[in-house]
Coordinates of C-alpha atoms and ligand atoms in Angstrom, one line a residue:
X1 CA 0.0 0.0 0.0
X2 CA 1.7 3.4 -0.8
X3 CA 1.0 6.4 1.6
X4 CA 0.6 9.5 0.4
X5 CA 1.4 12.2 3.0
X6 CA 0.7 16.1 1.6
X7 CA 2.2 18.4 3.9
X8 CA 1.9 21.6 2.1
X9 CA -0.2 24.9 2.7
X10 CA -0.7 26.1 -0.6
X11 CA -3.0 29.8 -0.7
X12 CA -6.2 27.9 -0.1
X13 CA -4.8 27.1 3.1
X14 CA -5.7 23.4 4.5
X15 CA -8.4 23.6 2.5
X16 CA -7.2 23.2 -0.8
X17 CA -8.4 21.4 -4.3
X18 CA -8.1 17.8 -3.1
X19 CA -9.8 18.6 0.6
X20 CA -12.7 20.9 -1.2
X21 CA -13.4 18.3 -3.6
X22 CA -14.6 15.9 -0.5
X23 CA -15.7 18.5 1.4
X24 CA -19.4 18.0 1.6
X25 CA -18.9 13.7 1.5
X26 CA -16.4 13.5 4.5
X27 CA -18.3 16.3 6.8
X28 CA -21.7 14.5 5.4
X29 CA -23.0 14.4 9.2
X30 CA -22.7 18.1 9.3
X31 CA -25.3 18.3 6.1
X32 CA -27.6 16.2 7.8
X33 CA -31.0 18.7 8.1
X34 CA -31.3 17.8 11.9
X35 CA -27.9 19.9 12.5
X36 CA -28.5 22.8 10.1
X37 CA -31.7 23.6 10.9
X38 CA -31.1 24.6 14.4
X39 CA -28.0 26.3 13.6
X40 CA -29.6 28.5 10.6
X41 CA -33.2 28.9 12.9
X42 CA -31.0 30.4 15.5
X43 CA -28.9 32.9 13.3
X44 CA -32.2 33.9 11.7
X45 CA -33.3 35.1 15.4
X46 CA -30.1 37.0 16.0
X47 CA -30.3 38.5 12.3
X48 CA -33.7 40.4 12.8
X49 CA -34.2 42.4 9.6
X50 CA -30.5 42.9 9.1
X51 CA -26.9 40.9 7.3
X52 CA -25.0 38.2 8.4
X53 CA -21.5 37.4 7.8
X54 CA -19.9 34.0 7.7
X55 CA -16.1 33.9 8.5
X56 CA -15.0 30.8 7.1
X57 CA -17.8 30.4 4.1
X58 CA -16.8 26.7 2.9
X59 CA -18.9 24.9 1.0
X60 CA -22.1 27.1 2.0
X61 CA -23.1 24.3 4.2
X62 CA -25.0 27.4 6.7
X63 CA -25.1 30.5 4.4
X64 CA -26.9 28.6 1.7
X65 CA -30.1 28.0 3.8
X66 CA -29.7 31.2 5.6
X67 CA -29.8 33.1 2.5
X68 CA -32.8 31.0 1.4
X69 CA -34.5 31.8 4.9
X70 CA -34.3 35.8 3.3
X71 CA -31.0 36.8 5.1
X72 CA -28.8 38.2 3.3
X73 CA -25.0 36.9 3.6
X74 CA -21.7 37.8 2.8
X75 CA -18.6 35.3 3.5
X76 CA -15.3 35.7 3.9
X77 CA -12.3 32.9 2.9
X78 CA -8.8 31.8 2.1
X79 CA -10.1 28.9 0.1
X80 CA -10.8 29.8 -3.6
X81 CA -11.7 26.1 -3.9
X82 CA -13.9 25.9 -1.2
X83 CA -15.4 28.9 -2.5
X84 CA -15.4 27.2 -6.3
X85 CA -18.2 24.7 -4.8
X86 CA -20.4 27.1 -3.2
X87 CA -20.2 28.5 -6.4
X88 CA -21.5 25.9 -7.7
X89 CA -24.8 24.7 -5.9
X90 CA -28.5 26.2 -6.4
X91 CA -28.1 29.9 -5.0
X92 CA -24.6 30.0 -4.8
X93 CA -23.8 32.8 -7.3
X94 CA -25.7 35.3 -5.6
X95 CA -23.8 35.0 -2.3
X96 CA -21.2 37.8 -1.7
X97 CA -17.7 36.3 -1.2
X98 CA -14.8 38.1 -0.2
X99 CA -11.3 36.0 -0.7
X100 CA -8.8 36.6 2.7
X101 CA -8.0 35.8 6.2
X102 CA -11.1 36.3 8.3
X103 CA -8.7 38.0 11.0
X104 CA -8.0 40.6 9.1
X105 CA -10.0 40.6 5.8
X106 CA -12.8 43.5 5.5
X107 CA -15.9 44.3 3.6
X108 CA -18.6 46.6 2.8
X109 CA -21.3 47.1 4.9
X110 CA -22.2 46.3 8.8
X111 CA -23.9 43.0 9.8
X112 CA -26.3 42.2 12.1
X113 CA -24.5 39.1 13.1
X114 CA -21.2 37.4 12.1
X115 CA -20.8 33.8 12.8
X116 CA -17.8 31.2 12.8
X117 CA -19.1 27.3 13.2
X118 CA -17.7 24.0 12.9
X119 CA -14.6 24.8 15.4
X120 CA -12.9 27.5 12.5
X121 CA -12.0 30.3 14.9
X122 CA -9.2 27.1 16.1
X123 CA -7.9 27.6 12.4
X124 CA -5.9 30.3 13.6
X125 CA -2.8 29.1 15.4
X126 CA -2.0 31.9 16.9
X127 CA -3.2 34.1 20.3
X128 CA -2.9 37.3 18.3
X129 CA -4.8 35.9 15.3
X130 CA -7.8 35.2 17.5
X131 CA -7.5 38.5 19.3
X132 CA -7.1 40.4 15.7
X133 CA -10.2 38.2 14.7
X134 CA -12.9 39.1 17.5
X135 CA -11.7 43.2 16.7
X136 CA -12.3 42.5 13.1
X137 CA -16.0 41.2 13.5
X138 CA -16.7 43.9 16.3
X139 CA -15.7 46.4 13.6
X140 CA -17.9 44.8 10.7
X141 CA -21.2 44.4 13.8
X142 CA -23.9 47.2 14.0
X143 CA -24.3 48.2 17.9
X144 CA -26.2 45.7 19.2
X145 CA -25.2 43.1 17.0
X146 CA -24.0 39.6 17.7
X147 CA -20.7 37.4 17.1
X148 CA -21.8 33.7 17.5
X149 CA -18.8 30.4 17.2
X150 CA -19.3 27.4 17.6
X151 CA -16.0 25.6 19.1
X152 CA -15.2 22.2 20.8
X153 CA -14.5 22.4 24.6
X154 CA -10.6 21.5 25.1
X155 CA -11.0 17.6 25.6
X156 CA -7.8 17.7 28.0
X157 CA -9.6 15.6 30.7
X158 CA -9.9 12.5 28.4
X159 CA -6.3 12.8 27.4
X160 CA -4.6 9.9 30.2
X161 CA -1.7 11.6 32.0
X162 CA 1.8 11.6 30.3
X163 CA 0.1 11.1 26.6
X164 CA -0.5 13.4 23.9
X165 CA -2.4 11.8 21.2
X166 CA -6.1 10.5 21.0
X167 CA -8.4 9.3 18.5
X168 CA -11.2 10.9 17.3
X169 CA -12.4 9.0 14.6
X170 CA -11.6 5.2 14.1
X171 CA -13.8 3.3 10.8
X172 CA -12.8 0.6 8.1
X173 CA -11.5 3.7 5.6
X174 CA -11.0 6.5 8.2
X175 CA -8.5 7.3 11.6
X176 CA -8.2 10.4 13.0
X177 CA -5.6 11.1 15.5
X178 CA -5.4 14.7 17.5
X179 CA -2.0 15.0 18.9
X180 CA -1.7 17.6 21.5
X181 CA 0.7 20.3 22.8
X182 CA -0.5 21.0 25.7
X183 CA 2.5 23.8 26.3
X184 CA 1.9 25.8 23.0
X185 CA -2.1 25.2 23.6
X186 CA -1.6 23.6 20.3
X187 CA -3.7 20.5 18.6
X188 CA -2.5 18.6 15.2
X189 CA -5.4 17.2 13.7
X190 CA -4.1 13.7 12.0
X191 CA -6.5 12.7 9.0
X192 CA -5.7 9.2 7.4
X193 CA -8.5 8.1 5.0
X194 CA -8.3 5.1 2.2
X195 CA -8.8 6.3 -0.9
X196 CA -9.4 4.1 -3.9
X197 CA -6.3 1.5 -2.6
X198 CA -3.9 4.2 -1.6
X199 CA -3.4 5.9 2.1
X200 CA -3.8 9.6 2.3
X201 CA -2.9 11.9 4.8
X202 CA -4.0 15.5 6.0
X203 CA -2.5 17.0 9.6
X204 CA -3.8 20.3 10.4
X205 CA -2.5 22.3 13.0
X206 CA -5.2 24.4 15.4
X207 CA -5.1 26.5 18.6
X208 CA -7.3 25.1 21.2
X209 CA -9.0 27.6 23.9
X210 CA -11.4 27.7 26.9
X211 CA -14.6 29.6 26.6
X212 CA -13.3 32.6 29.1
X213 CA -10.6 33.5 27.2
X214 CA -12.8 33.9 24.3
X215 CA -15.0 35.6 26.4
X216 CA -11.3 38.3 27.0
X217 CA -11.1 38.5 23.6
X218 CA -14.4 39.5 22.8
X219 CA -14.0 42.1 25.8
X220 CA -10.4 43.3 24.0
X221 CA -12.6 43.8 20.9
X222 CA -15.2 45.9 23.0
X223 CA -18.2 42.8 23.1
X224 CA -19.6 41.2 25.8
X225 CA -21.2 37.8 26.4
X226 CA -24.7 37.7 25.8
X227 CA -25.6 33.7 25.8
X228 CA -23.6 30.5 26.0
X229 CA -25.5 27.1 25.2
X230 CA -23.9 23.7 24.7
X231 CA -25.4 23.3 21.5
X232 CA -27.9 25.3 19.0
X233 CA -31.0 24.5 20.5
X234 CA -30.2 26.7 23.3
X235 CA -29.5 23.6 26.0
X236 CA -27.4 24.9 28.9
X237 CA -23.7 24.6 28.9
X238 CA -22.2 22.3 31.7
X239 CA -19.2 21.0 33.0
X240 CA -19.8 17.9 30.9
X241 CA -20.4 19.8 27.5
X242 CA -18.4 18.7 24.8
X243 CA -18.5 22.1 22.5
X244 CA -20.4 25.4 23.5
X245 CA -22.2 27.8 20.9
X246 CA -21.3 31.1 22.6
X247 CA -22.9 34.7 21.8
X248 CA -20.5 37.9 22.2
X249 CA -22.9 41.8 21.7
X250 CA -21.5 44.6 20.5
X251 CA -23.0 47.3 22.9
X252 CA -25.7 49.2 21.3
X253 CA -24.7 52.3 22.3
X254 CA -21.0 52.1 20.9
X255 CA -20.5 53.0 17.6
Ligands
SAM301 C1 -14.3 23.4 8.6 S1 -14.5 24.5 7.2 C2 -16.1 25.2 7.6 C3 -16.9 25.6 6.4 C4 -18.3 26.0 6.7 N1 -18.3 27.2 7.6 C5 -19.1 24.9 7.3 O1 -19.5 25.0 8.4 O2 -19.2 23.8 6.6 C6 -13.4 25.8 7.5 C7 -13.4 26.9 6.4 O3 -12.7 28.0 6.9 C8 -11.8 28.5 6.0 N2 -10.7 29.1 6.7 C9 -9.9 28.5 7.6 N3 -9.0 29.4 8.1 C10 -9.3 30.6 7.5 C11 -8.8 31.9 7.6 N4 -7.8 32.2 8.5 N5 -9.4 32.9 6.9 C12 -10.4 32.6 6.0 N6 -10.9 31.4 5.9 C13 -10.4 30.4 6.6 C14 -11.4 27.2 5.2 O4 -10.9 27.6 3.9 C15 -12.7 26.5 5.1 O5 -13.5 26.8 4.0

C-alpha cells in the first residue's frame, strides 16, 4: 500500500483542491438537516431584519439555507476552492464572497450578526490571530449586534496523564488522530483516509482555547457575552459539554 502524505499549505490554506473536492462527502453528518436547521433557525433570530457574515464560508453548508430563509449573507475565505463549490450549488452565485483571512479581511457594509461554526475560529494558530479576529468582527457588527462560534471544549480531561495523542475517529477507511501540545495550547489534527487503494494523509494544525478567554477577547474587541449554550437549540452549557455555541454583543450604544 503506498501512503501519500501532503504536507503543504498552498493559498487555499488546508483547504485546498483535493480537501474541497470531498468536502461536503467527508463532513456528510454536518449536512444532515437535523444539524443545520437549528443552527440556521438560531442565526435567523439573532439576524432580525439585518446581514450576516460567515467567516469561514466553505462549501455554504449554513449560508446557503440562511440566505434562502431571506438573510442576506456575505462570506469571507482563504479557500478559492472551497469557495469554487459554493459557487456551484442552487443559489450560490448570488452569495457575496470576499477572498482573505477572516482576521484581518474587511468588507462593505455592517452585519447584524457574524458567525464562525464547525470549530474554524481554532484555524488560527495563533493568540494574536484570534485576538485580531474578535476586533475584526466587532468592527464589521452594527451596535447591538452579535458574534456567534461554535468551538469544541478542550478535551484535556480525556487525554490519560503523560500522553499526547487521542483518537477521534476510528472506521474501516478512516483514523483520526489529534495530537496535542499541551504547552503551546496547540492540537495537530491527523486525517488518514483510504482512498481508492492508496493511504492519504491531512495533519492540520489548530489552537485550542477555553470559553473565558474567548470571552477576553471578545471584551479586547469591546463585546460582551450575551448567551452560551452547549449546542444550537439553546441547552445549557455544563461541566460535561463537549462544545459550546457562545454569543458575544457589541453594545448598542458604541459606535
Ligand atoms: C471546517 S470548514 C467550515 C466551512 C463552513 N463554515 C461549514 O460550516 O461547513 C473551515 C473553512 O474556513 C476556511 N478558513 C480557515 N481558516 C481561515 C482563515 N484564516 N481565513 C479565512 N478562511 C479560513 C477554510 O478555507 C474552510 O473553508
Amino acid at each position: 500500500m503506498c501512503v501519500r502524505y501532503v504536507p503543504s499549505v498552498h493559498d487555499d490554506g488546508y483547504f485546498d483542491e483535493r480537501v474541497a473536492a470531498r468536502y461536503d462527502e467527508s463532513a456528510a453528518e454536518m449536512f444532515d438537516p437535523a444539524v443545520v436547521e437549528p443552527v440556521v433557525d438560531l442565526l435567523v433570530d439573532l439576524a432580525g431584519s439585518g446581514r450576516a457574515l460567515e467567516l469561514g464560508i466553505g462549501t455554504g453548508r449554513i449560508a446557503l439555507p440562511l440566505a434562502q430563509r431571506g438573510v442576506p449573507v456575505h462570506g469571507i475565505d482563504l479557500s478559492e476552492a472551497m469557495v469554487a463549490r459554493l459557487r456551484a450549488k442552487p443559489g450560490g452565485e448570488a452569495i457575496g464572497v470576499t477572498i482573505g483571512d477572516f482576521a484581518t479581511t474587511t468588507v462593505e457594509g455592517t452585519f447584524s450578526v457574524a458567525y464562525l461554526v464547525f470549530n474554524t475560529i481554532s484555524n488560527l494558530t495563533t493568540q494574536a490571530a484570534q485576538v485580531a479576529c474578535f476586533r475584526n468582527v466587532a468592527a464589521h457588527l452594527e451596535p447591538g449586534g452579535c458574534f456567534v462560534i461554535e468551538v469544541g471544549v478542550p478535551e484535556l480531561q480525556r487525554l490519560p496523564p503523560g500522553e499526547t495523542i487521542r483518537a477521534f475517529h476510528v472506521s474501516e477507511t478512516r483514523w483520526g488522530l489529534d495530537e496535542y501540545d499541551v504547552a503551546a495550547q496547540g492540537l495537530t489534527s491527523h486525517h488518514f483516509e483510504l482512498v481508492d487503494g492508496r493511504l492519504e494523509r491531512l495533519s492540520v494544525p489548530f489552537r485550542y482555547t477555553w470559553p473565558s478567554e474567548l470571552d477576553l477577547m471578545a471584551q479586547l474587541a469591546g463585546m460582551r457575552l450575551r448567551e452560551r449554550w452547549s449546542g444550537w437549540k439553546r441547552e445549557p452549557f455544563t461541566s460535561e459539554s463537549r462544545k459550546h455555541v457562545s454569543v458575544w454583543e457589541k453594545p448598542a450604544d458604541s459606535r
